[in-house]
Amino acid sequence: MTSETRYYEDVDVGDDIGPIERAIDHGQVVEFVKAWTNDTKPTRFNDPETAANEGLAGPIVPGMMTMAFISRLLTEWAPGVSLNTLDVVFRQLVLHDVVHTLSGIVTDKGMIEGRSEVQCDVFLADPEGTRLIIGKAILELPSREG
Amino acid sequence: MTTDDDEIQYNKSLLGVEHEVGVFEVTKEKILGFAISTGETDPVFIDEEKAKESKHGGLIAPPTFCNIFAGDIKRPDIGLEFGDLGFHAGQAIEYKNPVRPGDTLTAKTKLKEVYPKTGRSGKMVFEVWETSFTNQRGDTAATVRESFVHRSKT
């Protein structure tokens, strides 16, 4: 991942985004749920026992938290980028403390109403390579032409 | 493969009708809680002093922040007569204007569509809601679309 500005002109259809490997750990989910609900009551997200009672393999990561991690994949790939749209499908549950792979690929680019936009597909996959979340994003990158 | 929409029984009068579903205060603590727990490293989301030097002139929330308010709202019951299992199938967020500490966001939601689909596990019905968050200046901060899928256990 670069910390330098990535310009619209430097990006081509087919470019890879990432991959990066990241585990969302239990402590992070507990803090996230606290920020979300102002509450620490046990739920399927923060408590192994509640999750087990619901028939889950373990506590799960809230979908909206996984979106925040996909957002970070994109903003770390292109620091300073504006993430205009992120649209995802939750295909399977995401468990705590598992190292997942986040990746993307540029699928289109174009000037839309004066904005230098890049479209991409994004994925979050488990260690076996199964895509648990798939989605699309629209980013606005800075242009060298101003 | 889809099936005929007429087969689905639900309260169709809710379609497209906007409901105000809450007013949310954005605090510095909430932004920092969200940003730090999701591992953000950009100072504009986590460092009040450094954020002042950015193009935003101060701390702002990460792009998907409004999702946490969407996750908190109570929607009208559409009275769907189908299935006994429900899942969160997908979510989309359009980020339109920066969200800052001290903002007051008014949420309005509407039922966008209800449609059937037949997949490997049989027939399912999707219920799609769209929620807009408008700040105290009248600007839309974000729009969140959520899809919920209903199906039968057997």
Tab-separated table of C-alpha atoms in Angstrom:
chain	number	residue	atom	x	y	z
A	1	MET	CA	0.000	0.000	0.000
A	2	THR	CA	1.273	3.426	-0.893
A	3	SER	CA	0.998	6.605	1.138
A	4	GLU	CA	1.365	8.736	-2.002
A	5	THR	CA	-1.509	10.310	-3.868
A	6	ARG	CA	-2.876	8.041	-6.582
A	7	TYR	CA	-4.114	10.038	-9.533
A	8	TYR	CA	-6.973	9.157	-11.858
A	9	GLU	CA	-4.568	9.110	-14.809
A	10	ASP	CA	-2.401	6.440	-13.119
A	11	VAL	CA	-5.268	3.944	-12.781
A	12	ASP	CA	-6.296	1.474	-15.494
A	13	VAL	CA	-9.152	-0.984	-15.838
A	14	GLY	CA	-7.893	-4.331	-14.536
A	15	ASP	CA	-5.613	-2.853	-11.879
A	16	ASP	CA	-5.554	-4.839	-8.658
A	17	ILE	CA	-6.464	-3.232	-5.340
A	18	GLY	CA	-4.670	-4.954	-2.482
A	19	PRO	CA	-4.837	-7.714	-1.532
A	20	ILE	CA	-4.386	-7.093	2.160
A	21	GLU	CA	-4.821	-9.590	4.967
A	22	ARG	CA	-6.623	-8.510	8.069
A	23	ALA	CA	-8.237	-10.143	11.084
A	24	ILE	CA	-10.998	-8.222	12.805
A	25	ASP	CA	-10.324	-9.106	16.413
A	26	HIS	CA	-12.839	-9.611	19.189
A	27	GLY	CA	-11.728	-6.478	21.063
A	28	GLN	CA	-12.287	-4.316	17.976
A	29	VAL	CA	-15.814	-5.674	17.529
A	30	VAL	CA	-16.615	-5.030	21.208
A	31	GLU	CA	-15.442	-1.405	20.819
A	32	PHE	CA	-17.344	-1.010	17.552
A	33	VAL	CA	-20.595	-2.283	19.069
A	34	LYS	CA	-20.094	0.124	21.982
A	35	ALA	CA	-19.688	3.053	19.549
A	36	TRP	CA	-22.737	1.874	17.592
A	37	THR	CA	-25.208	1.119	20.396
A	38	ASN	CA	-23.767	2.883	23.478
A	39	ASP	CA	-24.376	-0.468	25.084
A	40	THR	CA	-22.395	-3.510	26.214
A	41	LYS	CA	-25.261	-5.992	26.498
A	42	PRO	CA	-24.432	-9.446	25.083
A	43	THR	CA	-25.379	-9.973	21.450
A	44	ARG	CA	-24.379	-12.288	18.600
A	45	PHE	CA	-21.695	-9.718	17.779
A	46	ASN	CA	-19.851	-9.468	21.067
A	47	ASP	CA	-20.679	-12.555	23.123
A	48	PRO	CA	-19.654	-16.173	22.327
A	49	GLU	CA	-22.463	-17.653	24.436
A	50	THR	CA	-25.211	-15.610	22.777
A	51	ALA	CA	-23.783	-16.490	19.363
A	52	ALA	CA	-23.705	-20.201	20.283
A	53	ASN	CA	-27.321	-20.037	21.469
A	54	GLU	CA	-28.256	-18.697	18.040
A	55	GLY	CA	-26.518	-21.644	16.384
A	56	LEU	CA	-23.554	-19.630	15.114
A	57	ALA	CA	-19.988	-20.951	15.004
A	58	GLY	CA	-18.876	-17.944	17.027
A	59	PRO	CA	-19.577	-14.250	17.478
A	60	ILE	CA	-19.820	-12.491	14.120
A	61	VAL	CA	-18.615	-9.161	12.758
A	62	PRO	CA	-21.484	-6.716	12.069
A	63	GLY	CA	-21.984	-6.221	8.325
A	64	MET	CA	-21.547	-2.472	8.648
A	65	MET	CA	-18.175	-3.034	10.340
A	66	THR	CA	-16.987	-5.204	7.453
A	67	MET	CA	-17.983	-2.328	5.144
A	68	ALA	CA	-15.734	-0.003	7.132
A	69	PHE	CA	-12.819	-2.416	6.561
A	70	ILE	CA	-13.545	-2.584	2.819
A	71	SER	CA	-13.646	1.214	2.832
A	72	ARG	CA	-10.178	1.205	4.405
A	73	LEU	CA	-8.878	-1.145	1.680
A	74	LEU	CA	-9.859	1.538	-0.841
A	75	THR	CA	-8.686	4.598	1.077
A	76	GLU	CA	-5.324	2.950	1.837
A	77	TRP	CA	-4.902	2.050	-1.858
A	78	ALA	CA	-5.570	5.656	-2.827
A	79	PRO	CA	-5.043	8.004	0.150
A	80	GLY	CA	-7.182	11.112	-0.068
A	81	VAL	CA	-9.701	9.403	-2.349
A	82	SER	CA	-13.417	10.157	-1.949
A	83	LEU	CA	-15.428	6.981	-1.547
A	84	ASN	CA	-18.744	7.971	-3.102
A	85	THR	CA	-20.580	4.648	-3.101
A	86	LEU	CA	-20.013	1.248	-1.536
A	87	ASP	CA	-22.601	-1.430	-2.337
A	88	VAL	CA	-22.093	-4.909	-0.903
A	89	VAL	CA	-23.797	-8.283	-0.668
A	90	PHE	CA	-23.356	-10.241	2.562
A	91	ARG	CA	-23.077	-13.815	1.261
A	92	GLN	CA	-21.813	-15.498	4.428
A	93	LEU	CA	-21.051	-14.562	8.016
A	94	VAL	CA	-17.683	-13.096	9.009
A	95	LEU	CA	-16.210	-14.496	12.241
A	96	HIS	CA	-13.901	-12.729	14.714
A	97	ASP	CA	-10.141	-13.304	14.819
A	98	VAL	CA	-9.921	-14.996	11.400
A	99	VAL	CA	-7.411	-13.604	8.907
A	100	HIS	CA	-9.461	-12.531	5.891
A	101	THR	CA	-8.222	-11.271	2.545
A	102	LEU	CA	-9.593	-7.995	1.231
A	103	SER	CA	-9.074	-7.211	-2.427
A	104	GLY	CA	-10.487	-5.409	-5.409
A	105	ILE	CA	-10.121	-4.822	-9.113
A	106	VAL	CA	-10.737	-1.704	-11.175
A	107	THR	CA	-13.614	-2.361	-13.600
A	108	ASP	CA	-14.215	1.036	-15.202
A	109	LYS	CA	-13.120	4.667	-15.177
A	110	GLY	CA	-14.508	7.846	-16.659
A	111	MET	CA	-15.253	11.530	-16.240
A	112	ILE	CA	-18.778	11.862	-14.836
A	113	GLU	CA	-20.123	15.415	-14.566
A	114	GLY	CA	-16.592	16.730	-14.045
A	115	ARG	CA	-15.667	14.070	-11.507
A	116	SER	CA	-12.801	11.671	-12.237
A	117	GLU	CA	-14.477	8.443	-11.174
A	118	VAL	CA	-13.165	4.920	-10.876
A	119	GLN	CA	-15.401	1.895	-10.400
A	120	CYS	CA	-14.211	-1.323	-8.850
A	121	ASP	CA	-15.332	-4.698	-7.580
A	122	VAL	CA	-14.367	-5.516	-3.999
A	123	PHE	CA	-14.152	-8.771	-2.069
A	124	LEU	CA	-13.640	-10.104	1.421
A	125	ALA	CA	-12.599	-13.763	1.427
A	126	ASP	CA	-11.930	-16.325	4.161
A	127	PRO	CA	-8.645	-18.306	4.410
A	128	GLU	CA	-10.040	-20.942	1.995
A	129	GLY	CA	-10.658	-18.250	-0.601
A	130	THR	CA	-14.445	-18.274	-0.278
A	131	ARG	CA	-15.812	-14.817	-0.957
A	132	LEU	CA	-17.957	-13.962	2.052
A	133	ILE	CA	-18.712	-10.437	0.875
A	134	ILE	CA	-18.733	-9.098	-2.671
A	135	GLY	CA	-19.475	-5.581	-3.769
A	136	LYS	CA	-18.943	-2.592	-5.974
A	137	ALA	CA	-17.511	0.816	-5.178
A	138	ILE	CA	-17.330	4.162	-6.917
A	139	LEU	CA	-14.343	6.333	-6.020
A	140	GLU	CA	-13.382	9.835	-7.023
A	141	LEU	CA	-9.639	10.229	-7.514
A	142	PRO	CA	-7.747	13.487	-7.888
A	143	SER	CA	-6.827	14.322	-11.469
A	144	ARG	CA	-3.492	15.743	-12.661
A	145	GLU	CA	-5.522	17.955	-14.953
A	146	GLY	CA	-7.175	19.552	-11.922
B	1	MET	CA	-35.370	-16.515	-11.916
B	2	THR	CA	-38.127	-14.352	-10.491
B	3	THR	CA	-41.752	-15.060	-9.775
B	4	ASP	CA	-44.828	-12.917	-10.094
B	5	ASP	CA	-44.830	-9.931	-7.711
B	6	ASP	CA	-48.600	-10.301	-7.239
B	7	GLU	CA	-48.017	-13.487	-5.227
B	8	ILE	CA	-46.380	-11.572	-2.371
B	9	GLN	CA	-48.715	-10.364	0.337
B	10	TYR	CA	-47.567	-7.252	2.215
B	11	ASN	CA	-48.718	-3.739	2.979
B	12	LYS	CA	-48.143	-2.169	-0.444
B	13	SER	CA	-49.361	1.243	0.774
B	14	LEU	CA	-45.927	1.661	2.451
B	15	LEU	CA	-44.080	1.628	-0.895
B	16	GLY	CA	-42.280	4.926	-1.489
B	17	VAL	CA	-43.781	6.632	1.561
B	18	GLU	CA	-41.165	8.498	3.608
B	19	HIS	CA	-41.159	8.108	7.407
B	20	GLU	CA	-39.064	10.200	9.778
B	21	VAL	CA	-37.359	7.609	11.950
B	22	GLY	CA	-34.998	9.473	14.213
B	23	VAL	CA	-32.667	12.349	14.911
B	24	PHE	CA	-29.052	11.446	15.638
B	25	GLU	CA	-26.463	13.612	17.355
B	26	VAL	CA	-22.946	13.161	16.023
B	27	THR	CA	-20.378	13.409	18.786
B	28	LYS	CA	-16.608	13.440	18.634
B	29	GLU	CA	-16.608	10.338	20.838
B	30	LYS	CA	-18.863	8.432	18.422
B	31	ILE	CA	-16.674	9.316	15.426
B	32	LEU	CA	-13.508	8.324	17.295
B	33	GLY	CA	-15.116	5.098	18.578
B	34	PHE	CA	-16.068	4.117	15.031
B	35	ALA	CA	-12.745	5.160	13.483
B	36	ILE	CA	-10.464	3.596	16.096
B	37	SER	CA	-12.378	0.295	16.320
B	38	THR	CA	-12.154	-0.087	12.531
B	39	GLY	CA	-8.426	0.678	12.529
B	40	GLU	CA	-8.523	3.991	10.674
B	41	THR	CA	-5.117	5.641	10.518
B	42	ASP	CA	-5.939	8.794	8.513
B	43	PRO	CA	-5.580	11.742	10.952
B	44	VAL	CA	-8.695	13.387	9.503
B	45	PHE	CA	-10.744	10.652	11.245
B	46	ILE	CA	-8.776	10.183	14.466
B	47	ASP	CA	-6.661	13.226	15.320
B	48	GLU	CA	-8.523	16.448	16.085
B	49	GLU	CA	-5.435	18.678	15.924
B	50	LYS	CA	-3.958	17.272	12.701
B	51	ALA	CA	-7.420	17.218	11.105
B	52	LYS	CA	-7.558	21.018	11.468
B	53	GLU	CA	-4.728	21.253	8.930
B	54	SER	CA	-6.541	19.060	6.378
B	55	LYS	CA	-8.749	20.278	3.519
B	56	HIS	CA	-11.761	19.540	5.757
B	57	GLY	CA	-10.562	21.925	8.468
B	58	GLY	CA	-11.381	19.514	11.273
B	59	LEU	CA	-12.360	16.020	12.297
B	60	ILE	CA	-14.810	14.225	9.998
B	61	ALA	CA	-16.411	10.786	10.154
B	62	PRO	CA	-15.190	7.893	7.964
B	63	PRO	CA	-17.263	7.373	4.774
B	64	THR	CA	-19.405	4.497	6.052
B	65	PHE	CA	-20.120	6.061	9.470
B	66	CYS	CA	-23.868	6.657	8.878
B	67	ASN	CA	-24.348	2.892	8.632
B	68	ILE	CA	-24.353	2.738	12.441
B	69	PHE	CA	-27.386	5.026	12.603
B	70	ALA	CA	-29.128	3.017	9.868
B	71	GLY	CA	-28.556	-0.048	12.034
B	72	ASP	CA	-30.438	1.621	14.867
B	73	ILE	CA	-33.684	2.759	13.254
B	74	LYS	CA	-37.084	1.163	13.707
B	75	ARG	CA	-38.877	0.606	10.417
B	76	PRO	CA	-42.611	0.109	9.976
B	77	ASP	CA	-43.697	-3.535	9.761
B	78	ILE	CA	-44.630	-4.291	6.156
B	79	GLY	CA	-46.826	-7.227	7.201
B	80	LEU	CA	-45.092	-9.633	4.855
B	81	GLU	CA	-46.792	-13.017	4.760
B	82	PHE	CA	-43.839	-15.102	3.708
B	83	GLY	CA	-41.102	-17.179	5.317
B	84	ASP	CA	-39.929	-17.576	8.873
B	85	LEU	CA	-36.244	-16.676	8.527
B	86	GLY	CA	-34.783	-13.234	7.910
B	87	PHE	CA	-31.242	-12.168	6.999
B	88	HIS	CA	-29.435	-8.942	6.234
B	89	ALA	CA	-28.609	-9.554	2.581
B	90	GLY	CA	-26.809	-6.412	1.556
B	91	GLN	CA	-26.150	-2.773	2.151
B	92	ALA	CA	-25.131	0.212	0.069
B	93	ILE	CA	-24.035	3.622	1.229
B	94	GLU	CA	-23.709	6.769	-0.836
B	95	TYR	CA	-21.530	9.277	0.940
B	96	LYS	CA	-22.497	12.785	-0.112
B	97	ASN	CA	-21.229	15.336	2.416
B	98	PRO	CA	-18.788	15.195	5.335
B	99	VAL	CA	-20.234	14.372	8.749
B	100	ARG	CA	-18.701	16.396	11.588
B	101	PRO	CA	-18.882	16.407	15.395
B	102	GLY	CA	-21.872	18.520	16.479
B	103	ASP	CA	-23.952	17.638	13.409
B	104	THR	CA	-27.568	16.668	13.916
B	105	LEU	CA	-28.738	14.138	11.338
B	106	THR	CA	-32.407	13.579	10.622
B	107	ALA	CA	-33.177	10.156	9.204
B	108	LYS	CA	-36.038	9.500	6.801
B	109	THR	CA	-36.691	6.047	5.458
B	110	LYS	CA	-38.897	4.565	2.761
B	111	LEU	CA	-39.703	1.119	1.465
B	112	LYS	CA	-38.091	0.995	-1.993
B	113	GLU	CA	-39.190	-2.385	-3.250
B	114	VAL	CA	-40.273	-5.894	-2.340
B	115	TYR	CA	-39.542	-8.630	-4.857
B	116	PRO	CA	-39.306	-12.412	-5.051
B	117	LYS	CA	-36.419	-14.457	-6.340
B	118	THR	CA	-35.873	-18.186	-6.611
B	119	GLY	CA	-32.407	-19.504	-5.823
B	120	ARG	CA	-30.709	-22.725	-4.799
B	121	SER	CA	-32.453	-22.677	-1.414
B	122	GLY	CA	-35.890	-22.089	-2.922
B	123	LYS	CA	-38.059	-19.013	-3.058
B	124	MET	CA	-36.980	-15.860	-1.236
B	125	VAL	CA	-38.466	-12.407	-0.851
B	126	PHE	CA	-36.284	-9.313	-0.694
B	127	GLU	CA	-37.367	-6.212	1.241
B	128	VAL	CA	-35.379	-3.072	0.377
B	129	TRP	CA	-35.363	0.149	2.436
B	130	GLU	CA	-33.637	3.429	1.665
B	131	THR	CA	-32.746	5.884	4.409
B	132	SER	CA	-31.432	9.402	3.936
B	133	PHE	CA	-29.541	11.359	6.593
B	134	THR	CA	-29.862	15.131	6.373
B	135	ASN	CA	-27.807	17.492	8.496
B	136	GLN	CA	-28.920	20.677	10.275
B	137	ARG	CA	-27.891	22.742	7.218
B	138	GLY	CA	-30.289	20.801	4.994
B	139	ASP	CA	-27.542	18.879	3.156
B	140	THR	CA	-27.844	15.140	2.617
B	141	ALA	CA	-24.894	13.524	4.377
B	142	ALA	CA	-25.503	9.981	3.194
B	143	THR	CA	-28.067	7.599	1.790
B	144	VAL	CA	-28.132	4.006	2.981
B	145	ARG	CA	-29.958	1.195	1.171
B	146	GLU	CA	-30.498	-2.044	3.075
B	147	SER	CA	-31.773	-5.355	1.716
B	148	PHE	CA	-33.325	-7.989	3.919
B	149	VAL	CA	-34.120	-11.452	2.613
B	150	HIS	CA	-36.916	-13.664	3.916
B	151	ARG	CA	-37.179	-17.376	3.323
B	152	SER	CA	-38.669	-20.497	4.820
B	153	LYS	CA	-36.753	-22.890	7.069
B	154	THR	CA	-37.738	-25.838	4.870
